[in-house]
Amino acid sequence: MVEVNNLTMRFSSQLLFENINLKLDVSKRYGLIGANGAGKSTFMNILSGELEPTSGNISVQSGLKVGTLSQNQYAYEDFTLTDAVMIGNKRLYDAIKEKEDLYINGDFEDEKVNDRLAELEITCAEEDPTYEVDVHIEKILCALDFPVETHGDLMSSLTGGDKFKILLAQVLYPKPDVLFLDEPTNNLDLEAIAWLEEQLKRHQGTMVVISHDRHFLNSVCTNILDVDFKKVREFTGNYDDWYIASNLIVKQQELDQGKKLKEKEELEAFVRRFSANASKAKQATSRQKRLEKLDIEELQTSTRRDPSIIFKAKRDIGNEVLELVKLNKSYDDNVVLKDFTLKVEKGDKIALIGPNGVGKTTILRIMMDESKANSGEVKWGATIEPSYFPQNTTEIIDGNDILFEWLQRYDENKDLDEIRKCLGRMLFTGEDQKKSIKSISGGEKHRMMLSKMMLQKGNFLTLDEPDNHLDLEAIIALGEGLFKFPGNVICVTHDRELIDAFANRIIEMKPDGSVIDFKGPYEEYKEKYGH
């Protein structure tokens, strides 16, 4: 279906990958993985035709429909939700809109108008044989939590996260033969992610998807494309299968290199000992020739690096931790929280989950005094020193400071050596520490906020979707760090692997205002409540 031929990509002096040859087959769903900066999105943009490679080419089988998830959330501001989805099939959209215009403004005594209407009817029948375009779009929008009464609203009325959902509906609706999806789970809640997984597992064509959600990759993917070592290597199976296979390859390479190094030492020792001995000269010469032919390849350095996320608390927690008492919060006429009550016990590590818009972020902002409740109380224990990761981290980390100066601003007495070591654990090494805050990526800003929290050493960690923009290795490290942390945690996240890693209490907020408070790990919660 899609062929990659001798593909090479460079940006000035940086080589991302070279001489890539792949055949992406029908009925296979490829997960495209790799460290941040390795070239995943670049490779995806080349596949979808949005970017020209340095050399080589991509060929898509003739006649196939290609769908690419748009990243421009503001491209359809004047469209209704229904029209923004329908334009995913532009030929059908254009035909329907022209037909509607002719029925309103056309002169039906003009033969050309009637001929054009007939042509448009044929186009609509070809693209929508059952004439159920409105039904299909309505089902998708409802599945993504847009009520029927909102389908005529303009895109400009939506938040950024909801705009992205519409773009996802737009690319899925036409059921393209070839599907390219870059981070489709961004801004989706757990229910929407589960719906998307089922949709994609039924996809009959070829699919390539980038995601940092390990559970999603395991559920959806039949194959993995790994961008590393300036190559794109294909593995059969899902993410966990790739992880096992790739580690076996590395261990085998290390073993082979070890054997060759040992042989090299033995040959060199024999040549040194017997090259001057007449009776052994022939054997020494033979071994010298073997030594010259011995090919010991250097082990390639992976672009993957695992951060070391270690949260420590400078103060022990007492018995009184946190109590939220009958919190109420409204924005205009929109009631977000009504009598929300929660008591956090010592040792609780809470995953706060639920659909977008039910008030999860609002609770954290009220807890951290970033927002005021209309009524109710927030009672922190006397020993509690909270540390906060806000959802808008990429927006608030800004300015002209270099990295270690930005961290030093929050504690001028903090030892500069400790700051540099902390940055190093978060993969900012050497010259990277002299980067300007303004110039770093979203993922790097998230690692900076985690660095700040590690240096603060608070005993109550409050995190609002910290996994956004992080790669898989960083998310795994974050899960381990939260699990080992000796204090309390409350974290809003839609990443099921992260929830599995740390949470011992699950609080699910429902759209009707009800709350499920489950004391136990996420797997047991799913067994009981069927999520």
Short mmCIF file of C-alpha atoms in Angstrom, two decimals:
data_model
loop_
_atom_site.label_atom_id
_atom_site.label_comp_id
_atom_site.label_asym_id
_atom_site.label_seq_id
_atom_site.Cartn_x
_atom_site.Cartn_y
_atom_site.Cartn_z
CA MET A 1 0.00 0.00 0.00
CA VAL A 2 2.77 2.47 0.96
CA GLU A 3 6.41 2.03 -0.06
CA VAL A 4 9.42 3.90 1.30
CA ASN A 5 12.33 3.89 -1.13
CA ASN A 6 15.92 4.85 -0.22
CA LEU A 7 14.71 7.60 2.09
CA THR A 8 17.25 9.99 3.63
CA MET A 9 16.54 13.12 5.68
CA ARG A 10 18.97 15.80 6.81
CA PHE A 11 18.48 19.16 8.48
CA SER A 12 21.62 21.19 7.65
CA SER A 13 24.41 19.08 9.17
CA GLN A 14 22.14 16.80 11.23
CA LEU A 15 21.35 13.38 9.75
CA LEU A 16 18.05 12.02 11.06
CA PHE A 17 17.93 8.78 9.05
CA GLU A 18 19.27 7.43 5.78
CA ASN A 19 18.58 4.78 3.14
CA ILE A 20 15.27 3.70 4.63
CA ASN A 21 13.41 1.03 2.66
CA LEU A 22 10.05 -0.18 3.96
CA LYS A 23 6.81 -1.61 2.66
CA LEU A 24 3.77 -0.75 4.78
CA ASP A 25 1.14 -3.38 4.11
CA VAL A 26 -2.65 -3.43 4.12
CA SER A 27 -4.37 -4.50 7.37
CA LYS A 28 -1.30 -3.58 9.42
CA ARG A 29 -1.34 -0.87 12.08
CA TYR A 30 2.11 0.56 12.69
CA GLY A 31 3.14 2.34 15.87
CA LEU A 32 5.87 4.89 15.09
CA ILE A 33 8.08 5.28 18.17
CA GLY A 34 11.38 6.88 19.11
CA ALA A 35 12.92 9.39 21.49
CA ASN A 36 11.96 13.07 21.29
CA GLY A 37 14.13 14.58 18.54
CA ALA A 38 14.85 11.24 16.84
CA GLY A 39 12.67 12.17 13.86
CA LYS A 40 9.27 10.51 14.40
CA SER A 41 7.16 13.48 13.37
CA THR A 42 9.53 14.28 10.51
CA PHE A 43 9.18 10.73 9.18
CA MET A 44 5.39 10.94 9.57
CA ASN A 45 5.30 14.26 7.69
CA ILE A 46 7.33 12.70 4.86
CA LEU A 47 4.98 9.71 4.72
CA SER A 48 1.94 11.98 4.50
CA GLY A 49 3.49 14.17 1.82
CA GLU A 50 3.70 17.29 3.99
CA LEU A 51 7.51 17.33 3.90
CA GLU A 52 10.00 16.59 1.14
CA PRO A 53 12.87 14.24 2.06
CA THR A 54 16.50 15.05 1.27
CA SER A 55 16.49 12.05 -1.08
CA GLY A 56 14.34 9.03 -1.85
CA ASN A 57 10.59 8.91 -2.21
CA ILE A 58 7.26 7.66 -0.87
CA SER A 59 4.79 5.91 -3.16
CA VAL A 60 1.14 5.24 -2.28
CA GLN A 61 -0.82 2.71 -4.31
CA SER A 62 -2.91 4.44 -6.94
CA GLY A 63 -6.56 5.13 -6.15
CA LEU A 64 -6.25 4.93 -2.36
CA LYS A 65 -7.70 7.58 -0.05
CA VAL A 66 -5.16 9.00 2.40
CA GLY A 67 -6.21 10.61 5.69
CA THR A 68 -3.84 12.70 7.80
CA LEU A 69 -4.72 14.04 11.25
CA SER A 70 -4.45 17.84 11.03
CA GLN A 71 -2.58 19.69 13.78
CA ASN A 72 -4.08 23.12 12.95
CA GLN A 73 -6.88 23.47 15.50
CA TYR A 74 -7.89 26.93 14.25
CA ALA A 75 -8.29 26.18 10.52
CA TYR A 76 -12.09 25.79 10.66
CA GLU A 77 -13.27 28.52 13.04
CA ASP A 78 -16.25 29.55 10.88
CA PHE A 79 -17.43 25.95 10.25
CA THR A 80 -20.14 24.21 12.24
CA LEU A 81 -18.97 21.07 14.02
CA THR A 82 -20.80 18.92 11.46
CA ASP A 83 -19.26 20.74 8.49
CA ALA A 84 -15.76 20.63 10.04
CA VAL A 85 -16.07 16.83 10.18
CA MET A 86 -17.69 16.50 6.74
CA ILE A 87 -14.89 18.40 5.00
CA GLY A 88 -12.73 15.39 5.80
CA ASN A 89 -14.31 14.14 2.55
CA LYS A 90 -13.79 17.34 0.58
CA ARG A 91 -15.30 16.02 -2.66
CA LEU A 92 -18.56 15.17 -0.88
CA TYR A 93 -18.52 18.38 1.16
CA ASP A 94 -18.04 20.57 -1.92
CA ALA A 95 -20.79 18.72 -3.81
CA ILE A 96 -23.31 19.04 -0.94
CA LYS A 97 -22.58 22.74 -0.40
CA GLU A 98 -22.81 23.56 -4.11
CA LYS A 99 -26.03 21.56 -4.38
CA GLU A 100 -27.55 23.43 -1.40
CA ASP A 101 -26.59 26.76 -2.94
CA LEU A 102 -28.13 25.86 -6.31
CA TYR A 103 -31.38 24.75 -4.69
CA ILE A 104 -31.60 28.11 -2.93
CA ASN A 105 -30.27 30.46 -5.60
CA GLY A 106 -30.28 28.49 -8.86
CA ASP A 107 -32.50 29.21 -11.87
CA PHE A 108 -34.29 25.90 -12.48
CA GLU A 109 -35.38 27.03 -15.95
CA ASP A 110 -31.69 27.08 -16.89
CA GLU A 111 -30.72 23.72 -18.37
CA LYS A 112 -27.09 24.14 -17.18
CA VAL A 113 -28.26 24.41 -13.56
CA ASN A 114 -30.25 21.20 -13.84
CA ASP A 115 -27.36 19.42 -15.55
CA ARG A 116 -25.02 20.59 -12.78
CA LEU A 117 -27.43 19.37 -10.10
CA ALA A 118 -27.52 15.97 -11.79
CA GLU A 119 -23.70 15.83 -11.77
CA LEU A 120 -23.64 16.78 -8.10
CA GLU A 121 -26.17 14.08 -7.25
CA ILE A 122 -23.93 11.51 -8.93
CA THR A 123 -20.92 12.76 -6.92
CA CYS A 124 -22.91 12.53 -3.66
CA ALA A 125 -24.07 9.01 -4.53
CA GLU A 126 -20.49 7.93 -5.29
CA GLU A 127 -19.11 9.33 -2.03
CA ASP A 128 -22.13 8.53 0.19
CA PRO A 129 -24.06 5.64 -1.43
CA THR A 130 -26.45 5.21 1.52
CA TYR A 131 -27.07 8.95 1.96
CA GLU A 132 -26.24 8.64 5.66
CA VAL A 133 -23.45 11.21 5.95
CA ASP A 134 -25.34 13.13 8.66
CA VAL A 135 -26.00 9.94 10.64
CA HIS A 136 -22.34 8.84 10.51
CA ILE A 137 -21.07 12.26 11.57
CA GLU A 138 -23.63 12.48 14.37
CA LYS A 139 -22.51 9.09 15.76
CA ILE A 140 -18.84 10.09 15.76
CA LEU A 141 -19.48 13.46 17.40
CA CYS A 142 -21.69 11.90 20.10
CA ALA A 143 -19.01 9.25 20.77
CA LEU A 144 -16.53 12.09 21.31
CA ASP A 145 -18.92 13.65 23.86
CA PHE A 146 -20.47 16.38 21.70
CA PRO A 147 -24.26 16.37 22.34
CA VAL A 148 -26.52 16.53 19.27
CA GLU A 149 -27.71 20.04 20.13
CA THR A 150 -24.12 21.37 19.77
CA HIS A 151 -23.44 19.96 16.29
CA GLY A 152 -24.55 23.20 14.64
CA ASP A 153 -22.27 25.34 16.85
CA LEU A 154 -19.24 27.02 15.33
CA MET A 155 -15.74 25.65 15.86
CA SER A 156 -14.72 29.04 17.28
CA SER A 157 -16.90 28.30 20.34
CA LEU A 158 -14.77 25.28 21.37
CA THR A 159 -11.73 25.00 23.61
CA GLY A 160 -8.43 23.90 22.07
CA GLY A 161 -8.85 20.33 23.31
CA ASP A 162 -12.34 20.00 21.82
CA LYS A 163 -11.17 21.47 18.50
CA PHE A 164 -8.62 18.68 18.34
CA LYS A 165 -11.38 16.10 18.87
CA ILE A 166 -13.19 17.51 15.83
CA LEU A 167 -10.01 17.18 13.75
CA LEU A 168 -9.84 13.54 14.85
CA ALA A 169 -13.46 13.00 13.80
CA GLN A 170 -12.67 14.74 10.50
CA VAL A 171 -9.93 12.26 9.56
CA LEU A 172 -11.82 9.16 10.76
CA TYR A 173 -15.20 9.91 9.19
CA PRO A 174 -14.26 9.21 5.50
CA LYS A 175 -12.66 5.86 6.48
CA PRO A 176 -9.49 6.42 4.42
CA ASP A 177 -7.48 3.46 3.10
CA VAL A 178 -4.25 4.91 4.50
CA LEU A 179 -4.34 6.68 7.86
CA PHE A 180 -1.56 8.84 9.36
CA LEU A 181 -2.18 9.88 12.99
CA ASP A 182 0.24 12.00 15.05
CA GLU A 183 -0.66 11.87 18.77
CA PRO A 184 -4.41 11.19 18.30
CA THR A 185 -4.97 10.61 22.05
CA ASN A 186 -3.93 14.16 23.00
CA ASN A 187 -6.78 15.92 24.84
CA LEU A 188 -8.89 12.74 24.94
CA ASP A 189 -10.28 11.39 28.22
CA LEU A 190 -10.18 7.70 29.09
CA GLU A 191 -13.58 6.90 27.58
CA ALA A 192 -12.75 8.67 24.31
CA ILE A 193 -9.38 6.87 24.12
CA ALA A 194 -11.13 3.52 24.59
CA TRP A 195 -13.61 4.45 21.81
CA LEU A 196 -10.74 5.46 19.51
CA GLU A 197 -8.93 2.19 20.14
CA GLU A 198 -11.98 0.21 19.03
CA GLN A 199 -12.35 2.38 15.90
CA LEU A 200 -8.73 1.92 14.90
CA LYS A 201 -8.68 -1.82 15.56
CA ARG A 202 -11.41 -2.11 12.93
CA HIS A 203 -9.42 -0.14 10.34
CA GLN A 204 -9.00 -2.33 7.26
CA GLY A 205 -6.27 -0.41 5.46
CA THR A 206 -2.78 0.76 6.42
CA MET A 207 -2.26 2.91 9.50
CA VAL A 208 0.75 4.68 11.04
CA VAL A 209 0.29 6.27 14.45
CA ILE A 210 2.56 8.19 16.82
CA SER A 211 1.62 7.95 20.47
CA HIS A 212 3.30 8.20 23.89
CA ASP A 213 0.50 6.12 25.43
CA ARG A 214 1.93 2.64 25.95
CA HIS A 215 -1.46 1.07 26.66
CA PHE A 216 -2.83 2.56 23.43
CA LEU A 217 0.11 1.21 21.38
CA ASN A 218 -0.30 -2.24 22.92
CA SER A 219 -4.03 -2.25 22.21
CA VAL A 220 -3.98 -0.93 18.64
CA CYS A 221 -0.69 -1.80 16.93
CA THR A 222 0.18 -4.94 14.99
CA ASN A 223 3.69 -3.69 14.12
CA ILE A 224 6.21 -1.16 15.43
CA LEU A 225 8.43 1.22 13.44
CA ASP A 226 11.33 2.25 15.67
CA VAL A 227 13.21 5.46 14.76
CA ASP A 228 16.68 5.01 16.26
CA PHE A 229 20.33 4.62 15.23
CA LYS A 230 19.53 6.85 12.18
CA LYS A 231 17.34 4.03 10.89
CA VAL A 232 13.66 3.09 10.94
CA ARG A 233 13.46 -0.58 11.93
CA GLU A 234 10.28 -2.65 11.71
CA PHE A 235 9.23 -5.10 14.43
CA THR A 236 6.26 -7.46 14.42
CA GLY A 237 3.91 -7.11 17.38
CA ASN A 238 2.86 -4.32 19.74
CA TYR A 239 4.92 -2.05 21.98
CA ASP A 240 5.64 -4.68 24.63
CA ASP A 241 6.73 -7.14 21.92
CA TRP A 242 9.08 -4.48 20.51
CA TYR A 243 10.51 -3.77 23.97
CA ILE A 244 11.42 -7.43 24.51
CA ALA A 245 12.82 -7.89 20.99
CA SER A 246 14.87 -4.68 20.98
CA ASN A 247 16.44 -5.49 24.34
CA LEU A 248 17.34 -8.99 23.13
CA ILE A 249 19.02 -7.45 20.06
CA VAL A 250 21.09 -5.11 22.24
CA LYS A 251 22.12 -7.94 24.58
CA GLN A 252 23.09 -10.15 21.62
CA GLN A 253 25.17 -7.34 20.12
CA GLU A 254 26.92 -6.81 23.47
CA LEU A 255 27.55 -10.56 23.74
CA ASP A 256 28.97 -10.76 20.19
CA GLN A 257 31.20 -7.77 20.81
CA GLY A 258 32.41 -9.28 24.08
CA LYS A 259 33.36 -12.54 22.34
CA LYS A 260 35.24 -10.69 19.61
CA LEU A 261 37.10 -8.51 22.11
CA LYS A 262 38.15 -11.61 24.05
CA GLU A 263 39.33 -13.28 20.83
CA LYS A 264 41.24 -10.11 19.93
CA GLU A 265 43.05 -10.12 23.29
CA GLU A 266 43.99 -13.81 22.90
CA LEU A 267 45.28 -13.34 19.34
CA GLU A 268 47.31 -10.25 20.32
CA ALA A 269 48.81 -12.09 23.30
CA PHE A 270 49.83 -15.07 21.10
CA VAL A 271 51.40 -12.81 18.44
CA ARG A 272 53.36 -10.85 21.07
CA ARG A 273 54.62 -14.03 22.70
CA PHE A 274 55.58 -16.13 19.70
CA SER A 275 56.25 -13.80 16.73
CA ALA A 276 60.03 -13.99 17.42
CA ASN A 277 59.94 -17.77 18.00
CA ALA A 278 60.98 -19.58 14.80
CA SER A 279 59.01 -22.74 15.60
CA LYS A 280 55.84 -20.71 16.24
CA ALA A 281 56.35 -18.03 13.58
CA LYS A 282 53.92 -19.64 11.11
CA GLN A 283 51.18 -19.85 13.74
CA ALA A 284 51.88 -16.29 14.86
CA THR A 285 51.59 -15.06 11.26
CA SER A 286 48.31 -16.94 10.85
CA ARG A 287 46.89 -15.37 14.00
CA GLN A 288 48.07 -11.93 12.89
CA LYS A 289 46.06 -12.33 9.67
CA ARG A 290 43.00 -13.41 11.67
CA LEU A 291 43.50 -10.37 13.89
CA GLU A 292 43.55 -8.05 10.89
CA LYS A 293 40.35 -9.56 9.53
CA LEU A 294 38.54 -9.40 12.87
CA ASP A 295 35.74 -6.86 12.50
CA ILE A 296 34.70 -5.43 15.85
CA GLU A 297 31.88 -3.00 15.28
CA GLU A 298 31.29 -0.28 17.82
CA LEU A 299 27.99 -0.58 19.64
CA GLN A 300 25.73 2.17 18.32
CA THR A 301 24.45 4.72 20.80
CA SER A 302 20.68 4.85 21.03
CA THR A 303 18.90 8.21 20.93
CA ARG A 304 16.78 6.91 23.82
CA ARG A 305 17.79 8.14 27.23
CA ASP A 306 15.99 7.38 30.45
CA PRO A 307 15.60 10.34 32.82
CA SER A 308 16.01 9.74 36.53
CA ILE A 309 12.96 11.16 38.30
CA ILE A 310 13.45 10.97 42.07
CA PHE A 311 11.09 12.89 44.35
CA LYS A 312 12.23 13.36 47.93
CA ALA A 313 10.38 15.04 50.79
CA LYS A 314 12.34 17.31 53.13
CA ARG A 315 9.62 16.96 55.78
CA ASP A 316 7.60 13.99 57.02
CA ILE A 317 3.82 14.14 56.74
CA GLY A 318 1.71 14.21 59.89
CA ASN A 319 -1.64 12.49 60.31
CA GLU A 320 -3.66 15.45 58.97
CA VAL A 321 -3.10 15.76 55.22
CA LEU A 322 -5.86 17.47 53.21
CA GLU A 323 -9.60 17.89 53.38
CA LEU A 324 -11.80 19.53 50.75
CA VAL A 325 -15.17 20.43 52.22
CA LYS A 326 -18.21 21.10 50.02
CA LEU A 327 -16.40 22.99 47.25
CA ASN A 328 -18.68 24.84 44.85
CA LYS A 329 -17.47 26.52 41.69
CA SER A 330 -19.34 28.06 38.75
CA TYR A 331 -18.25 30.00 35.70
CA ASP A 332 -21.15 32.25 34.67
CA ASP A 333 -24.11 29.82 34.54
CA ASN A 334 -21.93 26.73 34.22
CA VAL A 335 -21.75 24.73 37.45
CA VAL A 336 -18.39 22.90 37.52
CA LEU A 337 -18.28 21.70 41.13
CA LYS A 338 -21.17 21.16 43.50
CA ASP A 339 -20.48 20.25 47.14
CA PHE A 340 -17.30 18.37 46.19
CA THR A 341 -15.84 16.75 49.30
CA LEU A 342 -12.62 14.74 49.66
CA LYS A 343 -10.47 13.64 52.57
CA VAL A 344 -6.91 12.61 51.70
CA GLU A 345 -5.27 10.20 54.11
CA LYS A 346 -1.57 9.81 54.78
CA GLY A 347 -0.02 7.58 52.09
CA ASP A 348 -2.76 8.16 49.49
CA LYS A 349 -1.57 8.33 45.91
CA ILE A 350 -4.64 9.41 44.00
CA ALA A 351 -5.37 9.27 40.28
CA LEU A 352 -8.12 11.83 39.61
CA ILE A 353 -9.91 10.72 36.44
CA GLY A 354 -13.06 11.49 34.46
CA PRO A 355 -14.21 13.08 31.19
CA ASN A 356 -12.88 16.49 30.15
CA GLY A 357 -14.87 19.33 31.65
CA VAL A 358 -16.01 17.69 34.89
CA GLY A 359 -13.78 19.90 37.07
CA LYS A 360 -10.57 17.93 37.69
CA THR A 361 -8.25 20.84 36.89
CA THR A 362 -10.54 23.21 38.80
CA ILE A 363 -10.12 21.13 41.97
CA LEU A 364 -6.33 21.22 41.70
CA ARG A 365 -6.31 24.96 41.02
CA ILE A 366 -8.51 25.59 44.07
CA MET A 367 -6.29 23.33 46.20
CA MET A 368 -3.21 25.28 45.11
CA ASP A 369 -4.91 28.69 45.58
CA GLU A 370 -4.69 29.38 41.84
CA SER A 371 -8.48 29.80 41.77
CA LYS A 372 -11.11 30.66 44.37
CA ALA A 373 -14.12 28.47 45.10
CA ASN A 374 -17.51 30.17 45.30
CA SER A 375 -17.92 28.40 48.63
CA GLY A 376 -16.38 25.57 50.64
CA GLU A 377 -13.07 25.01 52.42
CA VAL A 378 -9.59 23.69 51.65
CA LYS A 379 -7.95 22.40 54.84
CA TRP A 380 -4.25 21.55 54.50
CA GLY A 381 -2.52 19.72 57.35
CA ALA A 382 0.04 21.75 59.32
CA THR A 383 2.95 19.61 58.08
CA ILE A 384 2.04 19.70 54.37
CA GLU A 385 4.34 21.38 51.85
CA PRO A 386 2.69 20.97 48.42
CA SER A 387 4.46 21.08 45.08
CA TYR A 388 2.46 21.77 41.92
CA PHE A 389 2.66 20.80 38.25
CA PRO A 390 0.03 22.95 36.46
CA GLN A 391 -1.67 21.88 33.23
CA ASN A 392 -0.51 25.04 31.43
CA THR A 393 3.16 24.40 32.16
CA THR A 394 4.22 25.01 28.55
CA GLU A 395 2.65 28.49 28.71
CA ILE A 396 3.96 29.61 32.09
CA ILE A 397 7.57 28.49 31.58
CA ASP A 398 8.82 31.45 29.57
CA GLY A 399 11.39 34.20 29.58
CA ASN A 400 15.01 34.78 28.64
CA ASP A 401 16.63 32.94 31.56
CA ILE A 402 18.87 30.00 30.81
CA LEU A 403 17.76 26.73 32.35
CA PHE A 404 19.69 26.68 35.61
CA GLU A 405 18.92 30.40 36.20
CA TRP A 406 15.19 29.70 35.82
CA LEU A 407 15.38 27.02 38.53
CA GLN A 408 17.56 29.19 40.75
CA ARG A 409 14.90 31.92 40.72
CA TYR A 410 12.66 29.72 42.87
CA ASP A 411 15.29 29.24 45.56
CA GLU A 412 18.32 31.54 45.45
CA ASN A 413 19.90 29.61 48.32
CA LYS A 414 19.79 26.36 46.34
CA ASP A 415 23.26 25.03 45.60
CA LEU A 416 24.13 25.52 41.91
CA ASP A 417 25.81 22.11 41.80
CA GLU A 418 22.58 20.45 43.01
CA ILE A 419 20.61 22.31 40.31
CA ARG A 420 23.03 21.17 37.60
CA LYS A 421 22.88 17.55 38.83
CA CYS A 422 19.07 17.69 38.82
CA LEU A 423 19.07 19.02 35.25
CA GLY A 424 21.46 16.23 34.29
CA ARG A 425 19.07 13.61 35.69
CA MET A 426 16.39 15.16 33.47
CA LEU A 427 18.68 14.79 30.40
CA PHE A 428 19.85 18.41 30.23
CA THR A 429 23.61 17.88 30.06
CA GLY A 430 26.57 20.12 29.25
CA GLU A 431 25.68 22.92 26.88
CA ASP A 432 21.97 22.03 27.08
CA GLN A 433 21.87 23.65 30.52
CA LYS A 434 22.74 26.98 28.89
CA LYS A 435 19.70 26.93 26.60
CA SER A 436 17.20 29.75 26.90
CA ILE A 437 13.87 28.82 28.47
CA LYS A 438 12.18 30.50 25.51
CA SER A 439 13.84 28.15 23.00
CA ILE A 440 13.02 24.74 24.51
CA SER A 441 10.24 22.37 23.40
CA GLY A 442 7.03 21.44 25.21
CA GLY A 443 8.55 18.15 26.38
CA GLU A 444 11.63 19.95 27.70
CA LYS A 445 9.42 22.45 29.57
CA HIS A 446 7.64 19.54 31.25
CA ARG A 447 10.99 18.09 32.28
CA MET A 448 11.95 21.52 33.66
CA MET A 449 8.81 21.63 35.81
CA LEU A 450 9.58 18.14 37.12
CA SER A 451 13.13 19.34 37.88
CA LYS A 452 11.67 22.22 39.89
CA MET A 453 9.46 19.81 41.86
CA MET A 454 12.40 17.52 42.61
CA LEU A 455 14.40 20.48 43.94
CA GLN A 456 11.47 21.80 46.03
CA LYS A 457 11.20 18.47 47.89
CA GLY A 458 7.57 19.01 48.83
CA ASN A 459 5.76 16.19 50.62
CA PHE A 460 2.47 16.47 48.67
CA LEU A 461 2.76 16.33 44.87
CA THR A 462 -0.13 17.82 42.87
CA LEU A 463 0.15 17.14 39.13
CA ASP A 464 -2.21 18.08 36.29
CA GLU A 465 -1.56 15.99 33.16
CA PRO A 466 2.25 15.95 33.56
CA ASP A 467 2.63 13.22 30.90
CA ASN A 468 1.57 15.52 28.02
CA HIS A 469 4.60 16.16 25.78
CA LEU A 470 6.71 13.52 27.54
CA ASP A 471 8.09 10.56 25.60
CA LEU A 472 7.50 6.97 26.68
CA GLU A 473 10.79 6.70 28.57
CA ALA A 474 10.04 9.84 30.59
CA ILE A 475 6.48 8.69 31.39
CA ILE A 476 7.80 5.35 32.66
CA ALA A 477 10.38 7.18 34.80
CA LEU A 478 7.66 9.50 36.15
CA GLY A 479 5.52 6.52 37.13
CA GLU A 480 8.45 4.96 39.00
CA GLY A 481 9.25 8.27 40.70
CA LEU A 482 5.67 8.72 41.93
CA PHE A 483 5.48 5.10 43.08
CA LYS A 484 8.68 5.40 45.18
CA PHE A 485 7.86 8.87 46.54
CA PRO A 486 7.35 8.68 50.35
CA GLY A 487 4.70 11.41 50.49
CA ASN A 488 1.21 11.97 49.05
CA VAL A 489 0.24 12.35 45.38
CA ILE A 490 -2.83 13.55 43.51
CA CYS A 491 -2.47 13.40 39.74
CA VAL A 492 -4.85 14.15 36.87
CA THR A 493 -3.95 11.97 33.90
CA HIS A 494 -5.50 9.98 31.05
CA ASP A 495 -2.46 7.69 30.72
CA ARG A 496 -3.50 4.25 31.97
CA GLU A 497 0.05 2.94 32.29
CA LEU A 498 0.98 5.92 34.46
CA ILE A 499 -2.10 5.37 36.65
CA ASP A 500 -1.18 1.68 36.97
CA ALA A 501 2.35 2.61 38.02
CA PHE A 502 1.63 4.78 41.08
CA ALA A 503 -2.04 5.01 42.13
CA ASN A 504 -3.44 3.27 45.22
CA ARG A 505 -6.70 5.24 45.15
CA ILE A 506 -8.87 6.09 42.14
CA ILE A 507 -11.32 8.99 42.20
CA GLU A 508 -13.56 9.19 39.14
CA MET A 509 -15.66 12.31 38.57
CA LYS A 510 -18.82 11.80 36.52
CA PRO A 511 -20.56 14.34 34.23
CA ASP A 512 -23.67 14.23 36.47
CA GLY A 513 -21.60 15.40 39.45
CA SER A 514 -21.40 12.01 41.18
CA VAL A 515 -18.03 10.63 42.30
CA ILE A 516 -16.61 7.10 42.56
CA ASP A 517 -13.99 6.88 45.32
CA PHE A 518 -12.16 3.56 45.04
CA LYS A 519 -9.36 2.63 47.43
CA GLY A 520 -7.14 0.25 45.51
CA PRO A 521 -5.08 0.01 42.28
CA TYR A 522 -6.42 0.83 38.84
CA GLU A 523 -6.66 -2.81 37.70
CA GLU A 524 -8.99 -3.65 40.59
CA TYR A 525 -11.00 -0.49 39.92
CA LYS A 526 -11.45 -1.54 36.26
CA GLU A 527 -12.56 -5.03 37.29
CA LYS A 528 -15.20 -3.60 39.62
CA TYR A 529 -16.52 -0.76 37.44
CA GLY A 530 -15.86 -2.16 33.98
CA HIS A 531 -13.65 0.63 32.61
#
